[in-house]
mmCIF file of C-alpha atoms and ligand atoms in Angstrom:
data_model
loop_
_atom_site.group_PDB
_atom_site.id
_atom_site.type_symbol
_atom_site.label_atom_id
_atom_site.label_comp_id
_atom_site.label_asym_id
_atom_site.label_seq_id
_atom_site.Cartn_x
_atom_site.Cartn_y
_atom_site.Cartn_z
ATOM 1 C CA MET A 1 11.506 15.636 -18.120
ATOM 2 C CA ASP A 2 14.762 13.953 -19.168
ATOM 3 C CA TYR A 3 14.465 10.436 -17.340
ATOM 4 C CA ASN A 4 17.984 9.164 -18.238
ATOM 5 C CA ARG A 5 19.677 12.276 -16.843
ATOM 6 C CA PHE A 6 17.366 11.747 -13.676
ATOM 7 C CA ILE A 7 18.810 8.379 -13.389
ATOM 8 C CA GLU A 8 22.322 9.143 -13.930
ATOM 9 C CA GLU A 9 22.137 12.050 -11.459
ATOM 10 C CA GLN A 10 20.541 10.099 -8.850
ATOM 11 C CA ILE A 11 23.091 7.221 -9.126
ATOM 12 C CA ALA A 12 25.677 9.848 -8.867
ATOM 13 C CA GLU A 13 24.278 11.258 -5.799
ATOM 14 C CA ILE A 14 23.594 8.005 -3.962
ATOM 15 C CA LYS A 15 27.474 7.156 -4.882
ATOM 16 C CA LYS A 16 28.612 10.205 -3.354
ATOM 17 C CA VAL A 17 26.489 10.260 -0.350
ATOM 18 C CA VAL A 18 26.999 6.638 0.838
ATOM 19 C CA GLY A 19 30.859 6.658 -0.169
ATOM 20 C CA ASN A 20 32.268 3.488 1.134
ATOM 21 C CA GLY A 21 29.392 3.035 3.768
ATOM 22 C CA LYS A 22 26.485 0.452 3.889
ATOM 23 C CA ALA A 23 22.861 1.181 3.036
ATOM 24 C CA ILE A 24 19.608 -0.895 3.746
ATOM 25 C CA ASN A 25 16.243 -0.500 2.103
ATOM 26 C CA ALA A 26 12.834 -2.707 2.372
ATOM 27 C CA LEU A 27 11.468 -3.680 -0.765
ATOM 28 C CA SER A 28 7.814 -4.396 -1.023
ATOM 29 C CA GLY A 29 7.304 -5.326 -4.831
ATOM 30 C CA GLY A 30 5.548 -1.926 -5.537
ATOM 31 C CA VAL A 31 6.900 0.407 -8.193
ATOM 32 C CA ASP A 32 8.435 2.888 -5.723
ATOM 33 C CA SER A 33 10.639 0.545 -3.556
ATOM 34 C CA SER A 34 11.259 -1.440 -6.430
ATOM 35 C CA THR A 35 12.848 1.526 -8.409
ATOM 36 C CA VAL A 36 14.789 2.560 -5.340
ATOM 37 C CA THR A 37 16.316 -0.782 -4.992
ATOM 38 C CA VAL A 38 17.503 -0.857 -8.765
ATOM 39 C CA LEU A 39 18.795 2.795 -8.581
ATOM 40 C CA ALA A 40 20.631 2.034 -5.434
ATOM 41 C CA HIS A 41 21.944 -1.289 -6.664
ATOM 42 C CA ARG A 42 23.305 0.328 -9.617
ATOM 43 C CA ALA A 43 24.950 3.067 -7.657
ATOM 44 C CA ILE A 44 26.633 0.939 -4.730
ATOM 45 C CA GLY A 45 26.035 -2.610 -5.888
ATOM 46 C CA ASN A 46 26.692 -4.994 -2.819
ATOM 47 C CA GLN A 47 27.027 -2.208 -0.347
ATOM 48 C CA LEU A 48 23.249 -2.204 -0.510
ATOM 49 C CA LYS A 49 21.275 -4.785 1.583
ATOM 50 C CA THR A 50 17.722 -4.951 0.446
ATOM 51 C CA ILE A 51 15.268 -7.100 2.413
ATOM 52 C CA PHE A 52 11.646 -8.224 1.676
ATOM 53 C CA ILE A 53 9.677 -8.711 4.857
ATOM 54 C CA ASP A 54 7.066 -11.443 4.582
ATOM 55 C CA ASN A 55 4.303 -10.165 6.915
ATOM 56 C CA ALA A 56 1.832 -12.920 6.127
ATOM 57 C CA LEU A 57 -0.531 -10.362 4.343
ATOM 58 C CA MET A 58 0.830 -10.619 0.878
ATOM 59 C CA ARG A 59 -0.888 -12.259 -2.112
ATOM 60 C CA GLU A 60 -0.446 -15.602 -3.363
ATOM 61 C CA GLY A 61 3.113 -16.409 -4.006
ATOM 62 C CA GLU A 62 4.086 -12.698 -3.915
ATOM 63 C CA PRO A 63 7.267 -12.945 -1.558
ATOM 64 C CA LYS A 64 8.954 -15.491 -3.717
ATOM 65 C CA ARG A 65 7.772 -13.950 -6.891
ATOM 66 C CA VAL A 66 9.400 -10.504 -6.024
ATOM 67 C CA VAL A 67 12.590 -12.203 -4.836
ATOM 68 C CA LYS A 68 12.645 -14.078 -8.177
ATOM 69 C CA ILE A 69 12.155 -11.067 -10.323
ATOM 70 C CA PHE A 70 14.924 -9.261 -8.469
ATOM 71 C CA SER A 71 17.469 -12.050 -8.590
ATOM 72 C CA ASP A 72 16.751 -12.271 -12.420
ATOM 73 C CA MET A 73 17.882 -8.657 -12.614
ATOM 74 C CA GLY A 74 21.140 -9.635 -10.536
ATOM 75 C CA ILE A 75 20.008 -7.999 -7.282
ATOM 76 C CA PRO A 76 20.066 -10.109 -4.249
ATOM 77 C CA VAL A 77 17.070 -9.803 -1.872
ATOM 78 C CA GLU A 78 16.725 -11.237 1.578
ATOM 79 C CA LEU A 79 13.574 -12.748 2.512
ATOM 80 C CA VAL A 80 12.756 -12.138 6.184
ATOM 81 C CA ASN A 81 9.861 -14.399 7.678
ATOM 82 C CA SER A 82 8.021 -12.172 10.139
ATOM 83 C CA ARG A 83 4.792 -13.612 9.776
ATOM 84 C CA LYS A 84 4.020 -14.550 13.479
ATOM 85 C CA GLU A 85 4.911 -11.035 14.656
ATOM 86 C CA PHE A 86 2.340 -9.397 12.362
ATOM 87 C CA LEU A 87 -0.490 -12.143 12.988
ATOM 88 C CA THR A 88 0.186 -11.779 16.690
ATOM 89 C CA ALA A 89 -0.104 -8.043 16.629
ATOM 90 C CA LEU A 90 -3.233 -8.336 14.808
ATOM 91 C CA ARG A 91 -4.838 -10.969 16.830
ATOM 92 C CA GLY A 92 -8.237 -9.866 18.392
ATOM 93 C CA LEU A 93 -8.347 -6.546 16.533
ATOM 94 C CA THR A 94 -11.375 -5.574 14.685
ATOM 95 C CA ASP A 95 -11.211 -1.874 14.453
ATOM 96 C CA PRO A 96 -9.809 -0.556 11.026
ATOM 97 C CA GLU A 97 -7.521 2.114 12.475
ATOM 98 C CA GLU A 98 -6.287 -0.248 15.319
ATOM 99 C CA LYS A 99 -5.432 -2.880 12.651
ATOM 100 C CA ARG A 100 -3.665 -0.318 10.418
ATOM 101 C CA GLN A 101 -1.817 0.897 13.304
ATOM 102 C CA ALA A 102 -0.895 -2.569 14.557
ATOM 103 C CA ILE A 103 0.783 -3.297 11.195
ATOM 104 C CA THR A 104 2.597 0.125 11.059
ATOM 105 C CA ASP A 105 4.140 -0.237 14.598
ATOM 106 C CA THR A 106 4.857 -3.917 13.887
ATOM 107 C CA PHE A 107 6.614 -3.048 10.525
ATOM 108 C CA TYR A 108 8.552 0.069 11.792
ATOM 109 C CA SER A 109 9.029 -0.085 15.656
ATOM 110 C CA LYS A 110 9.625 -3.873 15.740
ATOM 111 C CA VAL A 111 10.752 -5.724 12.607
ATOM 112 C CA PHE A 112 12.474 -2.949 10.374
ATOM 113 C CA SER A 113 14.251 -1.198 13.076
ATOM 114 C CA ARG A 114 15.728 -4.434 14.184
ATOM 115 C CA LEU A 115 16.802 -5.265 10.858
ATOM 116 C CA VAL A 116 18.247 -1.801 10.144
ATOM 117 C CA LYS A 117 20.247 -2.125 13.575
ATOM 118 C CA GLU A 118 21.629 -5.433 12.800
ATOM 119 C CA SER A 119 22.644 -4.575 9.340
ATOM 120 C CA GLY A 120 24.952 -1.937 10.665
ATOM 121 C CA ALA A 121 23.794 0.481 7.972
ATOM 122 C CA GLN A 122 24.557 4.127 8.021
ATOM 123 C CA PHE A 123 21.967 4.852 5.210
ATOM 124 C CA LEU A 124 18.477 3.944 4.605
ATOM 125 C CA MET A 125 17.002 4.090 1.193
ATOM 126 C CA HIS A 126 13.198 4.774 0.972
ATOM 127 C CA GLY A 127 10.897 5.117 -2.058
ATOM 128 C CA THR A 128 9.017 8.380 -0.823
ATOM 129 C CA ILE A 129 7.351 10.247 -3.835
ATOM 130 C CA LEU A 130 6.277 13.811 -4.319
ATOM 131 C CA THR A 131 2.541 12.900 -3.722
ATOM 132 C CA ASP A 132 3.470 11.185 -0.484
ATOM 133 C CA ILE A 133 4.989 14.144 0.704
ATOM 134 C CA GLU A 134 2.049 16.604 -0.464
ATOM 135 C CA GLU A 135 -0.730 14.111 0.850
ATOM 136 C CA THR A 136 1.159 13.782 4.246
ATOM 137 C CA VAL A 137 1.473 17.497 4.564
ATOM 138 C CA ALA A 138 -2.296 17.974 3.785
ATOM 139 C CA GLY A 139 -3.148 15.408 6.083
ATOM 140 C CA ILE A 140 -4.584 13.063 3.625
ATOM 141 C CA LYS A 141 -2.501 10.285 4.278
ATOM 142 C CA ARG A 142 -1.255 9.599 8.045
ATOM 143 C CA GLN A 143 2.227 8.356 7.686
ATOM 144 C CA HIS A 144 4.832 8.095 4.884
ATOM 145 C CA ASN A 145 7.719 9.751 5.854
ATOM 146 C CA ILE A 146 9.904 7.195 7.483
ATOM 147 C CA LEU A 147 11.522 9.399 10.079
ATOM 148 C CA THR A 148 8.100 10.318 11.463
ATOM 149 C CA GLN A 149 6.901 6.726 11.447
ATOM 150 C CA LEU A 150 9.836 5.725 13.490
ATOM 151 C CA GLY A 151 9.029 8.665 15.667
ATOM 152 C CA ILE A 152 12.725 9.446 15.980
ATOM 153 C CA ASP A 153 15.503 11.512 14.461
ATOM 154 C CA THR A 154 17.409 8.625 12.890
ATOM 155 C CA GLU A 155 20.597 10.333 12.313
ATOM 156 C CA LYS A 156 20.951 11.600 16.037
ATOM 157 C CA SER A 157 19.485 8.138 17.721
ATOM 158 C CA TYR A 158 21.024 5.687 15.334
ATOM 159 C CA GLY A 159 23.583 7.497 13.107
ATOM 160 C CA TYR A 160 21.886 6.650 9.964
ATOM 161 C CA LYS A 161 20.717 8.923 7.192
ATOM 162 C CA VAL A 162 17.547 8.492 5.278
ATOM 163 C CA ILE A 163 18.038 8.854 1.423
ATOM 164 C CA GLU A 164 14.972 9.600 -0.671
ATOM 165 C CA PRO A 165 15.931 9.453 -4.349
ATOM 166 C CA LEU A 166 12.319 9.724 -5.648
ATOM 167 C CA LYS A 167 10.985 12.479 -3.874
ATOM 168 C CA THR A 168 10.614 14.926 -6.877
ATOM 169 C CA LEU A 169 8.788 12.378 -8.909
ATOM 170 C CA ARG A 170 5.152 11.516 -9.391
ATOM 171 C CA LYS A 171 3.760 7.970 -9.894
ATOM 172 C CA ASP A 172 3.804 8.249 -13.771
ATOM 173 C CA ASP A 173 7.402 9.461 -13.614
ATOM 174 C CA VAL A 174 8.302 6.639 -11.482
ATOM 175 C CA ARG A 175 6.791 4.121 -13.588
ATOM 176 C CA LYS A 176 8.766 5.725 -16.552
ATOM 177 C CA VAL A 177 11.916 5.556 -14.444
ATOM 178 C CA ALA A 178 11.241 2.016 -13.652
ATOM 179 C CA GLU A 179 10.984 1.014 -17.108
ATOM 180 C CA LEU A 180 14.139 2.815 -18.124
ATOM 181 C CA LEU A 181 15.948 0.739 -15.503
ATOM 182 C CA GLY A 182 14.743 -2.494 -16.988
ATOM 183 C CA ILE A 183 12.188 -3.368 -14.217
ATOM 184 C CA PRO A 184 9.544 -5.986 -15.920
ATOM 185 C CA LYS A 185 6.207 -4.429 -16.594
ATOM 186 C CA GLU A 186 4.529 -6.870 -13.958
ATOM 187 C CA ILE A 187 5.940 -4.330 -11.527
ATOM 188 C CA SER A 188 6.397 -0.904 -13.414
ATOM 189 C CA GLN A 189 2.717 -1.083 -14.498
ATOM 190 C CA ARG A 190 1.046 -2.900 -11.402
ATOM 191 C CA ILE A 191 -2.233 -1.859 -10.357
ATOM 192 C CA PRO A 192 -2.311 0.059 -6.897
ATOM 193 C CA PHE A 193 -2.065 -2.348 -3.899
ATOM 194 C CA PRO A 194 -2.393 -0.904 -0.152
ATOM 195 C CA GLY A 195 0.632 -0.921 2.302
ATOM 196 C CA PRO A 196 -1.568 -2.841 4.783
ATOM 197 C CA ALA A 197 -1.995 -5.462 1.887
ATOM 198 C CA LEU A 198 -4.735 -8.005 2.272
ATOM 199 C CA ALA A 199 -5.613 -6.813 5.996
ATOM 200 C CA ALA A 200 -7.124 -3.725 4.030
ATOM 201 C CA ARG A 201 -9.497 -6.234 2.678
ATOM 202 C CA ILE A 202 -10.736 -8.176 5.617
ATOM 203 C CA VAL A 203 -13.526 -6.757 7.511
ATOM 204 C CA GLY A 204 -13.285 -7.868 11.098
ATOM 205 C CA GLU A 205 -10.207 -9.894 12.407
ATOM 206 C CA VAL A 206 -7.380 -10.818 10.467
ATOM 207 C CA THR A 207 -6.438 -14.502 11.062
ATOM 208 C CA GLU A 208 -4.358 -16.975 8.909
ATOM 209 C CA GLU A 209 -7.720 -18.573 7.856
ATOM 210 C CA ARG A 210 -9.292 -15.581 6.819
ATOM 211 C CA LEU A 211 -6.233 -14.352 4.918
ATOM 212 C CA GLU A 212 -6.107 -17.479 2.969
ATOM 213 C CA THR A 213 -9.949 -17.105 1.976
ATOM 214 C CA VAL A 214 -9.206 -13.470 0.863
ATOM 215 C CA ARG A 215 -6.194 -14.538 -0.860
ATOM 216 C CA ALA A 216 -7.942 -17.122 -2.819
ATOM 217 C CA ALA A 217 -10.593 -14.529 -3.981
ATOM 218 C CA THR A 218 -7.806 -11.806 -4.800
ATOM 219 C CA ALA A 219 -6.225 -14.417 -6.847
ATOM 220 C CA ILE A 220 -9.282 -15.114 -8.900
ATOM 221 C CA VAL A 221 -10.356 -11.280 -9.372
ATOM 222 C CA GLU A 222 -6.827 -10.460 -10.341
ATOM 223 C CA GLU A 223 -6.724 -13.230 -12.952
ATOM 224 C CA GLU A 224 -9.919 -12.649 -14.391
ATOM 225 C CA LEU A 225 -9.645 -8.861 -14.583
ATOM 226 C CA ALA A 226 -6.101 -8.490 -15.730
ATOM 227 C CA ASP A 227 -7.354 -7.578 -19.233
ATOM 228 C CA SER A 228 -10.045 -5.194 -18.046
ATOM 229 C CA ASP A 229 -8.164 -1.994 -18.342
ATOM 230 C CA SER A 230 -9.765 -0.800 -15.132
ATOM 231 C CA PHE A 231 -7.753 1.251 -12.554
ATOM 232 C CA GLN A 232 -7.987 -1.353 -9.588
ATOM 233 C CA TYR A 233 -9.659 -4.274 -8.838
ATOM 234 C CA LEU A 234 -9.835 -6.310 -5.528
ATOM 235 C CA ALA A 235 -11.686 -8.709 -3.451
ATOM 236 C CA VAL A 236 -12.977 -8.261 0.020
ATOM 237 C CA LEU A 237 -13.990 -10.638 2.712
ATOM 238 C CA LEU A 238 -16.756 -9.385 4.914
ATOM 239 C CA ASN A 239 -17.471 -10.131 8.666
ATOM 240 C CA ASP A 240 -20.660 -11.576 8.333
ATOM 241 C CA TYR A 241 -22.348 -14.829 7.188
ATOM 242 C CA ALA A 242 -25.370 -15.628 5.120
ATOM 243 C CA THR A 243 -27.281 -18.840 4.601
ATOM 244 C CA GLY A 244 -26.752 -21.077 1.499
ATOM 245 C CA ILE A 245 -27.330 -24.304 0.300
ATOM 246 C CA ARG A 246 -24.641 -27.049 -0.885
ATOM 247 C CA ASN A 247 -25.072 -30.458 -1.680
ATOM 248 C CA ASN A 248 -28.603 -30.262 -0.452
ATOM 249 C CA LYS A 249 -27.555 -28.931 2.876
ATOM 250 C CA ARG A 250 -28.027 -25.592 4.337
ATOM 251 C CA GLU A 251 -24.828 -23.794 5.502
ATOM 252 C CA PHE A 252 -23.945 -20.702 6.958
ATOM 253 C CA GLY A 253 -21.209 -19.357 4.699
ATOM 254 C CA GLN A 254 -18.827 -16.151 4.192
ATOM 255 C CA ILE A 255 -19.260 -13.319 1.917
ATOM 256 C CA ILE A 256 -16.606 -11.993 -0.765
ATOM 257 C CA VAL A 257 -17.313 -8.601 -2.347
ATOM 258 C CA VAL A 258 -15.519 -7.847 -5.693
ATOM 259 C CA ARG A 259 -14.750 -4.367 -6.474
ATOM 260 C CA CYS A 260 -13.470 -3.035 -9.922
ATOM 261 C CA ILE A 261 -13.336 0.765 -10.360
ATOM 262 C CA GLU A 262 -12.238 3.517 -12.979
ATOM 263 C CA SER A 263 -10.334 6.355 -11.767
ATOM 264 C CA ILE A 264 -7.527 8.554 -12.561
ATOM 265 C CA ASP A 265 -5.721 9.092 -8.978
ATOM 266 C CA ALA A 266 -7.992 6.912 -6.559
ATOM 267 C CA ARG A 267 -9.319 10.267 -5.160
ATOM 268 C CA VAL A 268 -12.611 9.757 -6.792
ATOM 269 C CA ALA A 269 -13.561 6.554 -8.374
ATOM 270 C CA THR A 270 -16.736 4.916 -10.280
ATOM 271 C CA ALA A 271 -17.544 1.099 -10.359
ATOM 272 C CA THR A 272 -16.533 -0.439 -13.850
ATOM 273 C CA ARG A 273 -19.410 -1.749 -16.118
ATOM 274 C CA LEU A 274 -18.233 -5.292 -16.377
ATOM 275 C CA PRO A 275 -19.811 -7.655 -18.830
ATOM 276 C CA TRP A 276 -22.397 -9.788 -17.019
ATOM 277 C CA GLU A 277 -20.943 -12.998 -18.277
ATOM 278 C CA LYS A 278 -17.653 -12.011 -16.688
ATOM 279 C CA LEU A 279 -19.187 -11.030 -13.332
ATOM 280 C CA GLU A 280 -21.088 -14.729 -13.326
ATOM 281 C CA ARG A 281 -17.726 -16.461 -14.010
ATOM 282 C CA ILE A 282 -16.016 -14.387 -11.172
ATOM 283 C CA CYS A 283 -18.925 -15.301 -8.772
ATOM 284 C CA ARG A 284 -19.073 -18.873 -9.640
ATOM 285 C CA ARG A 285 -15.327 -19.407 -9.060
ATOM 286 C CA ILE A 286 -15.343 -17.427 -5.767
ATOM 287 C CA THR A 287 -17.998 -19.448 -4.164
ATOM 288 C CA GLU A 288 -16.019 -22.563 -4.996
ATOM 289 C CA ILE A 289 -13.648 -21.229 -2.254
ATOM 290 C CA LYS A 290 -14.023 -23.303 0.946
ATOM 291 C CA GLY A 291 -16.577 -21.777 3.128
ATOM 292 C CA VAL A 292 -17.750 -18.855 0.883
ATOM 293 C CA ASN A 293 -21.295 -19.007 -0.732
ATOM 294 C CA ARG A 294 -22.009 -15.799 -1.730
ATOM 295 C CA CYS A 295 -20.172 -13.189 -4.154
ATOM 296 C CA LEU A 296 -21.257 -9.558 -4.554
ATOM 297 C CA TYR A 297 -20.161 -6.949 -6.882
ATOM 298 C CA ASP A 298 -19.982 -3.380 -5.312
ATOM 299 C CA LEU A 299 -21.443 -0.694 -7.334
ATOM 300 C CA THR A 300 -20.697 2.199 -5.003
ATOM 301 C CA PRO A 301 -18.696 5.062 -6.233
ATOM 302 C CA LYS A 302 -16.026 7.041 -4.264
ATOM 303 C CA PRO A 303 -17.052 9.195 -2.507
ATOM 304 C CA PRO A 304 -19.328 8.123 -0.337
ATOM 305 C CA ALA A 305 -17.227 4.836 -0.390
ATOM 306 C CA THR A 306 -13.516 4.343 -0.418
ATOM 307 C CA VAL A 307 -11.594 2.081 -2.518
ATOM 308 C CA GLU A 308 -10.436 -0.491 0.342
ATOM 309 C CA TYR A 309 -12.814 -1.599 3.078
ATOM 310 C CA ILE A 310 -10.737 -0.461 6.244
HETATM 311 P P1 XMP B 1 -9.103 4.350 -0.389
HETATM 312 O O1 XMP B 1 -9.329 3.114 0.166
HETATM 313 O O2 XMP B 1 -8.418 5.453 0.670
HETATM 314 O O3 XMP B 1 -7.790 4.301 -1.209
HETATM 315 O O4 XMP B 1 -10.151 4.948 -1.093
HETATM 316 C C1 XMP B 1 -7.192 5.030 -2.258
HETATM 317 C C2 XMP B 1 -5.951 4.501 -2.951
HETATM 318 O O5 XMP B 1 -5.003 4.025 -2.038
HETATM 319 C C3 XMP B 1 -4.553 2.850 -1.744
HETATM 320 N N1 XMP B 1 -4.553 2.672 -0.365
HETATM 321 C C4 XMP B 1 -3.214 2.766 0.218
HETATM 322 N N2 XMP B 1 -1.861 2.746 -0.191
HETATM 323 N N3 XMP B 1 -1.087 2.643 1.890
HETATM 324 C C5 XMP B 1 -1.002 2.418 0.416
HETATM 325 O O6 XMP B 1 0.104 2.744 -0.167
HETATM 326 C C6 XMP B 1 -2.320 2.390 2.267
HETATM 327 O O7 XMP B 1 -2.335 2.394 3.555
HETATM 328 C C7 XMP B 1 -3.363 2.529 1.551
HETATM 329 N N4 XMP B 1 -4.808 2.509 1.716
HETATM 330 C C8 XMP B 1 -5.437 2.848 0.592
HETATM 331 C C9 XMP B 1 -6.094 2.054 -2.341
HETATM 332 O O8 XMP B 1 -5.509 0.868 -2.873
HETATM 333 C C10 XMP B 1 -6.486 2.941 -3.457
HETATM 334 O O9 XMP B 1 -5.630 2.724 -4.801
#
């Protein structure tokens, strides 16, 4: 595939379709939405409005880091604080599907649809890739197409059109296009991270306090395993407590699971055989997090387990 040609064609196409109009897109910091942002910015410059929605479920420092990466590339990104809306929608929910649904509904039906309307944009740029379309059609993934997610014919209802410049590409192609567009490796080569973000790694209720715990554990795991060459690595907070001893006192503490896997495409996976010393170091650091007194390493392959815990 001629990636340079792909880039030129897509830029020309976006220019042609948007014309003198306005487009909007939501950036998550993942490789797909990042690539769409740069392509569209090259095509239409400040006729594009890019927003990053802080949903309170991101990793440590992520919203600011993503905004900075793009501002260093000369692309302005508006950071929208929607933390309260997401945390309120998640309050009291423990069922995995209900949690996922609450996040999707808050994003599309409340926050994003409001921002699109306020912007007056006639076009919405979306990072749908070929695999998303295939998996949606096959029923593997529940939602990916923004039209279905909004549950409406956007053009009829609101007068805006969805543009999906990456819909013929697979992940590897997107990474190559991203690199050619000058997107830093930190984004183009990033390990997978789920849409529901850290909420996918909390069993039970998602609260600000529990997010803080899993966020701290995630930072440790990502730092320690950055050089592991593994497909994906993560930390999960369980909804259970175990007895421990700290400063000669018994305490009932929280439990963090560390997961690190080998995989090609996340359809099947096996646990990485990490060096024992590495595991011990991760365990020591994680049990220094306030309220956490146990750390477990998950050996389960997929199947029967999935990668994420909800
Ligand atoms: P599971 O947990 O289904 O995960 O074995 C397979 C891969 O998909 C990622 N994942 C998601 N990615 N939205 C995403 O964009 C999601 O809702 C989602 N859930 C899981 C997961 O991190 C793994 O790489």
